[in-house]
Coordinates of C-alpha atoms in Angstrom, one line a residue:
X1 CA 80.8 118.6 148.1
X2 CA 84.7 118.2 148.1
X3 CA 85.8 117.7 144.7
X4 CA 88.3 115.3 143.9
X5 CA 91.7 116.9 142.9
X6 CA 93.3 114.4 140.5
X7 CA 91.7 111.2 140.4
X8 CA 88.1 111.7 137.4
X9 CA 85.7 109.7 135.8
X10 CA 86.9 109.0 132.0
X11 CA 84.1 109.7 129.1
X12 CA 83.5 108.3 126.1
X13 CA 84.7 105.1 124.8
X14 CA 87.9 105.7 127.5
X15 CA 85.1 105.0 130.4
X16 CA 84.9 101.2 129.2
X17 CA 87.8 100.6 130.4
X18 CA 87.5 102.2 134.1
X19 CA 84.8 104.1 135.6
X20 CA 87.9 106.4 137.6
X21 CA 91.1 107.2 136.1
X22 CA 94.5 108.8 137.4
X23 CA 97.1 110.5 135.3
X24 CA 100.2 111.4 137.4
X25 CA 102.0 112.6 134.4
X26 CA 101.0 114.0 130.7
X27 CA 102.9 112.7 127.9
X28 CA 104.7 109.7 127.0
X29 CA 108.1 109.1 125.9
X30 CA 106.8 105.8 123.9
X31 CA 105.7 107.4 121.2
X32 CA 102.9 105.5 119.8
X33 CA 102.0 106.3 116.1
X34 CA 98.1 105.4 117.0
X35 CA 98.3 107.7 120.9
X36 CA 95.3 109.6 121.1
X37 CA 97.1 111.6 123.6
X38 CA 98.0 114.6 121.5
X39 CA 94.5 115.2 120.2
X40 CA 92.8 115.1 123.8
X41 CA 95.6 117.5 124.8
X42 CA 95.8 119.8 121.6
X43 CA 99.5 119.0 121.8
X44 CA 101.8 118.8 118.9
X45 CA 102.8 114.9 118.8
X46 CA 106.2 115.3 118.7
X47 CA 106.0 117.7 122.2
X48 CA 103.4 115.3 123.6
X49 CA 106.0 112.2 123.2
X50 CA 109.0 114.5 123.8
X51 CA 108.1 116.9 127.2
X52 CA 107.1 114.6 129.4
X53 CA 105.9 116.1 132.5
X54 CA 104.6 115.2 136.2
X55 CA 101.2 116.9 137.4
X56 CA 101.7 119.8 139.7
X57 CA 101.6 118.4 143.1
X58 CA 100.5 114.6 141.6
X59 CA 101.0 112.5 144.8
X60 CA 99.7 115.7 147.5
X61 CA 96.8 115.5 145.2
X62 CA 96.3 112.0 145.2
X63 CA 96.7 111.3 149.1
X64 CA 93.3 113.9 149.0
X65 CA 91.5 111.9 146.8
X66 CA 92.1 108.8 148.6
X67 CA 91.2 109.5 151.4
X68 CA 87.8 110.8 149.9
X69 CA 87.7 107.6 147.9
X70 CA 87.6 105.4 151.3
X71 CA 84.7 103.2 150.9
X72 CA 84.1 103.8 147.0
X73 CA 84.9 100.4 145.3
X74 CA 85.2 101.9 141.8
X75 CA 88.2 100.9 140.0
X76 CA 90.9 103.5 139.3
X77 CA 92.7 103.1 136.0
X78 CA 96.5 104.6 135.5
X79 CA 96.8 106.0 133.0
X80 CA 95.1 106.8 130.5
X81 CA 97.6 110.4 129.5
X82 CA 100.7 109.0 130.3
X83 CA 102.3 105.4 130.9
X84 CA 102.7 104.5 134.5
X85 CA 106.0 102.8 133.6
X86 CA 107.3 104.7 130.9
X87 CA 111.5 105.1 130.9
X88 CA 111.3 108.1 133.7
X89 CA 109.6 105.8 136.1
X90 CA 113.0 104.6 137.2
X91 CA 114.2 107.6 138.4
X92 CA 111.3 109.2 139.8
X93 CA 109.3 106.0 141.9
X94 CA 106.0 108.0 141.3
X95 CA 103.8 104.9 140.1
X96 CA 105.1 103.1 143.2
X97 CA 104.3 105.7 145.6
X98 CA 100.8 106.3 144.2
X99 CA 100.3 102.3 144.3
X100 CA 101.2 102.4 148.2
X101 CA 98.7 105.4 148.5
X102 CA 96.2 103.7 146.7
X103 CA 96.7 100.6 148.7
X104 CA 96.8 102.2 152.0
X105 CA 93.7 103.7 151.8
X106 CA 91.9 100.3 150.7
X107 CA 91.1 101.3 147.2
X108 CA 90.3 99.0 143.8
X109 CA 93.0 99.9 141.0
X110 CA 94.2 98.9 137.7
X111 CA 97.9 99.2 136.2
X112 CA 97.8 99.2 131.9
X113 CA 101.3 99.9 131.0
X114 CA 103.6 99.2 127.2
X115 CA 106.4 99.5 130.2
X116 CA 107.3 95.9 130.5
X117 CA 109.2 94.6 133.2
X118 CA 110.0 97.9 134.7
X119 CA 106.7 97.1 136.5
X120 CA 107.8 93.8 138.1
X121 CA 110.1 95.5 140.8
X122 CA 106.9 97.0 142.0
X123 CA 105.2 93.6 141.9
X124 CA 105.8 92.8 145.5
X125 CA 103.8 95.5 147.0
X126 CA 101.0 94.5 144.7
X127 CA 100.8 90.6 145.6
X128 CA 98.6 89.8 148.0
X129 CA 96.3 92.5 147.6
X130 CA 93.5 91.4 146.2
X131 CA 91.9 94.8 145.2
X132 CA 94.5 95.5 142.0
X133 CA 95.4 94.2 139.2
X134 CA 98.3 94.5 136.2
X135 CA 97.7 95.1 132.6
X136 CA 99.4 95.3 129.3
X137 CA 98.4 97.1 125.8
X138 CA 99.7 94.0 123.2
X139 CA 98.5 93.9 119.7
X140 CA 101.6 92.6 117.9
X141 CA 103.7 89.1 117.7
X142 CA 106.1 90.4 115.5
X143 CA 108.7 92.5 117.0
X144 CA 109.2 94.3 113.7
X145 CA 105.8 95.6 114.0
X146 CA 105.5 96.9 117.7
X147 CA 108.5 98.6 116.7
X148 CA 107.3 100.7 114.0
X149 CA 103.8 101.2 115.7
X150 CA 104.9 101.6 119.2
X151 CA 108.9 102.7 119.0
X152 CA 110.0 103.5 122.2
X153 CA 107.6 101.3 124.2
X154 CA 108.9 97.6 125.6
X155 CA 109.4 95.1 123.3
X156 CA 106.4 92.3 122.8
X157 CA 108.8 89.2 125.0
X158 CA 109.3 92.0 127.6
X159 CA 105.7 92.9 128.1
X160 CA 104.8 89.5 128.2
X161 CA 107.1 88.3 130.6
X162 CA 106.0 91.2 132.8
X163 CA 102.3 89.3 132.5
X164 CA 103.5 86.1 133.3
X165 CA 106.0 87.5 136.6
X166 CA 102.6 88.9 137.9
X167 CA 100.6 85.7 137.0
X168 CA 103.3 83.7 139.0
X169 CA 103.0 86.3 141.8
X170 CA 99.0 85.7 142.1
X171 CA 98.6 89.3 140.6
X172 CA 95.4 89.7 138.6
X173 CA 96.1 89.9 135.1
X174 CA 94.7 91.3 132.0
X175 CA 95.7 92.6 128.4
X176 CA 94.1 95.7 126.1
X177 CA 94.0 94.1 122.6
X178 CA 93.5 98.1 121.5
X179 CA 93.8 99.1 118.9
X180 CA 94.2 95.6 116.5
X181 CA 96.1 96.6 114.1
X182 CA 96.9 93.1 112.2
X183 CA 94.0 90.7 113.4
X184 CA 95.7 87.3 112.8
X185 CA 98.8 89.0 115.0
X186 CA 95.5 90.0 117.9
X187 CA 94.3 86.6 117.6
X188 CA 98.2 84.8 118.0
X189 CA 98.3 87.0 121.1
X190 CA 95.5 85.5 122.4
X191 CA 96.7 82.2 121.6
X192 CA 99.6 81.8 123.1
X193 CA 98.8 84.2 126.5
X194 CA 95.3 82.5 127.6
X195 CA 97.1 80.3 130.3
X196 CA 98.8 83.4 132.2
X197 CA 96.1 86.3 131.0
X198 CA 92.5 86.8 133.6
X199 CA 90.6 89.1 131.4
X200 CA 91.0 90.5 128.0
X201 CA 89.5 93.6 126.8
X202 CA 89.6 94.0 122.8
X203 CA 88.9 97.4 120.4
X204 CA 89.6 98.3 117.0
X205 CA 92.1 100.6 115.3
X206 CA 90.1 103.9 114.7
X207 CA 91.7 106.7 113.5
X208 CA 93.7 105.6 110.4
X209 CA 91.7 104.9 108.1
X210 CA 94.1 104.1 105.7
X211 CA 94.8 100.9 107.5
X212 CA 91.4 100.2 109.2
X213 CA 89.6 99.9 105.8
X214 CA 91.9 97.5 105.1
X215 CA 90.4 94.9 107.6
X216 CA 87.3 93.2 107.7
X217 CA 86.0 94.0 110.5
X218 CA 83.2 91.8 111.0
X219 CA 85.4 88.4 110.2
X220 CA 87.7 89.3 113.0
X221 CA 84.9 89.9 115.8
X222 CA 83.4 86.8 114.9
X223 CA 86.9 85.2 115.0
X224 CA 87.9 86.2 118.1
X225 CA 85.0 85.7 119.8
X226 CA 84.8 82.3 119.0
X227 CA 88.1 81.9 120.4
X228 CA 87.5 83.3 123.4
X229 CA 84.7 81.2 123.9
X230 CA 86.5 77.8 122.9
X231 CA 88.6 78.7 126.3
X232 CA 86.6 80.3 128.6
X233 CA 88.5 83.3 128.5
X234 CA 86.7 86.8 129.9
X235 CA 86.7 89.5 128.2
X236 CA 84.9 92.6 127.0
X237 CA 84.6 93.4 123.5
X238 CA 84.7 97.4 123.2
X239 CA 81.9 99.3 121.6
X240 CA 84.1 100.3 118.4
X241 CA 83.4 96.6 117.9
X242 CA 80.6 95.2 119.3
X243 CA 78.7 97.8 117.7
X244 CA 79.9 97.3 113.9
X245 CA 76.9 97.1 111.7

């Protein structure tokens, strides 16, 4: 068997979000306080936010695993160790190139980026191809917050105008409500960005518990659900949730 070179199957909880993932780069220069990156890389946060770095022969790699990929309708997520659109993107045209790869050899993908509209000049290779789709991680309405939790990352009315370009464009659309920090901020998200979002996917904040025992858990499931519901929205509730007890 030919193994793939750069393209995997996520574990864990990071598997409900796409059965194949891609990471063209490590690290990410937004600096999350909540990244899990770090820990999954036994990096230093600091180094893991500062040294950002593109995988040894990322798009050679990836034009292998396409090709092996023909015919596999699996979804491939980027990225799950980096940001496809994080500030070096602009420079460097990797996401794009990957996206044409990934396109030319028929394949399902996913985009989930905190880059904002530094994805929409890429938007016009996406439209009209009915096997991708674009994604945002949003969790906050109030600037102030996004800023503390997420400091280097797009600012909330730039990530949601990048949702709404694509919507305009006929792009498929979604938003990761991971990880809710403030509920009633998750549930304002929702509110205002049913009309232009397709799917959302929603998981709890999990490794500060400091802050997560701070939230009833159980009032905002219920919550959101029922909003969800009231306008036929899909989405996935994550296990971290769905499995409270």
């Amino acid at each position: 068997m030919i193994k793939k070179k750069i393209v995997y199957e996520p574990r864990g909880e990071a598997r409900e979000y796409s059965p194949l993932a891609l990471n063209l780069r490590v690290g990410c220069e937004h600096g999350c306080l909540y990244c899990y990156g770090p820990f999954a890389f036994r990096c230093k946060r600091d180094k893991f936010h500062r040294e950002v770095r593109i995988r040894n022969d990322a798009l050679e790699k990836l034009e292998h695993d396409a090709k092996l990929l023909r015919g596999d309708d699996r979804q491939i997520l980027l990225s799950f160790a980096s940001d496809p659109y994080s500030p070096g993107e602009e420079e460097t045209k990797l996401t794009r190139q990957a996206d044409e790869i990934l396109i030319e050899n028929d394949l399902r993908f996913t985009i989930l980026t905190k880059g904002g509209t530094r994805a929409c000049r890429d938007f016009e290779i996406l439209e009209g191809y009915n096997k991708c789709s674009f994604g945002t991680s949003l969790v906050f309405t109030s600037e102030k917050d996004a800023k503390y939790w997420e400091p280097n990352a797009a600012s909330v009315e730039d990530r949601i105008e990048a949702i709404e370009v694509a919507h305009r464009m006929g792009i498929k659309t979604w938003v990761s409500l991971e990880p809710v920090i403030d509920p009633q901020q998750a549930i304002d998200v929702v509110k205002r960005l049913h009309p232009v979002v397709d799917h959302w996917k929603v998981g709890k904040l999990n490794y500060n518990k400091e802050v997560s025992s701070q939230v009833d858990w159980f009032a905002f499931r219920r919550e959101i659900t029922v909003l969800f519901r009231s306008i036929g929205a899909s989405y996935y509730m994550k296990r971290n949730l769905k499995d409270l007890k």
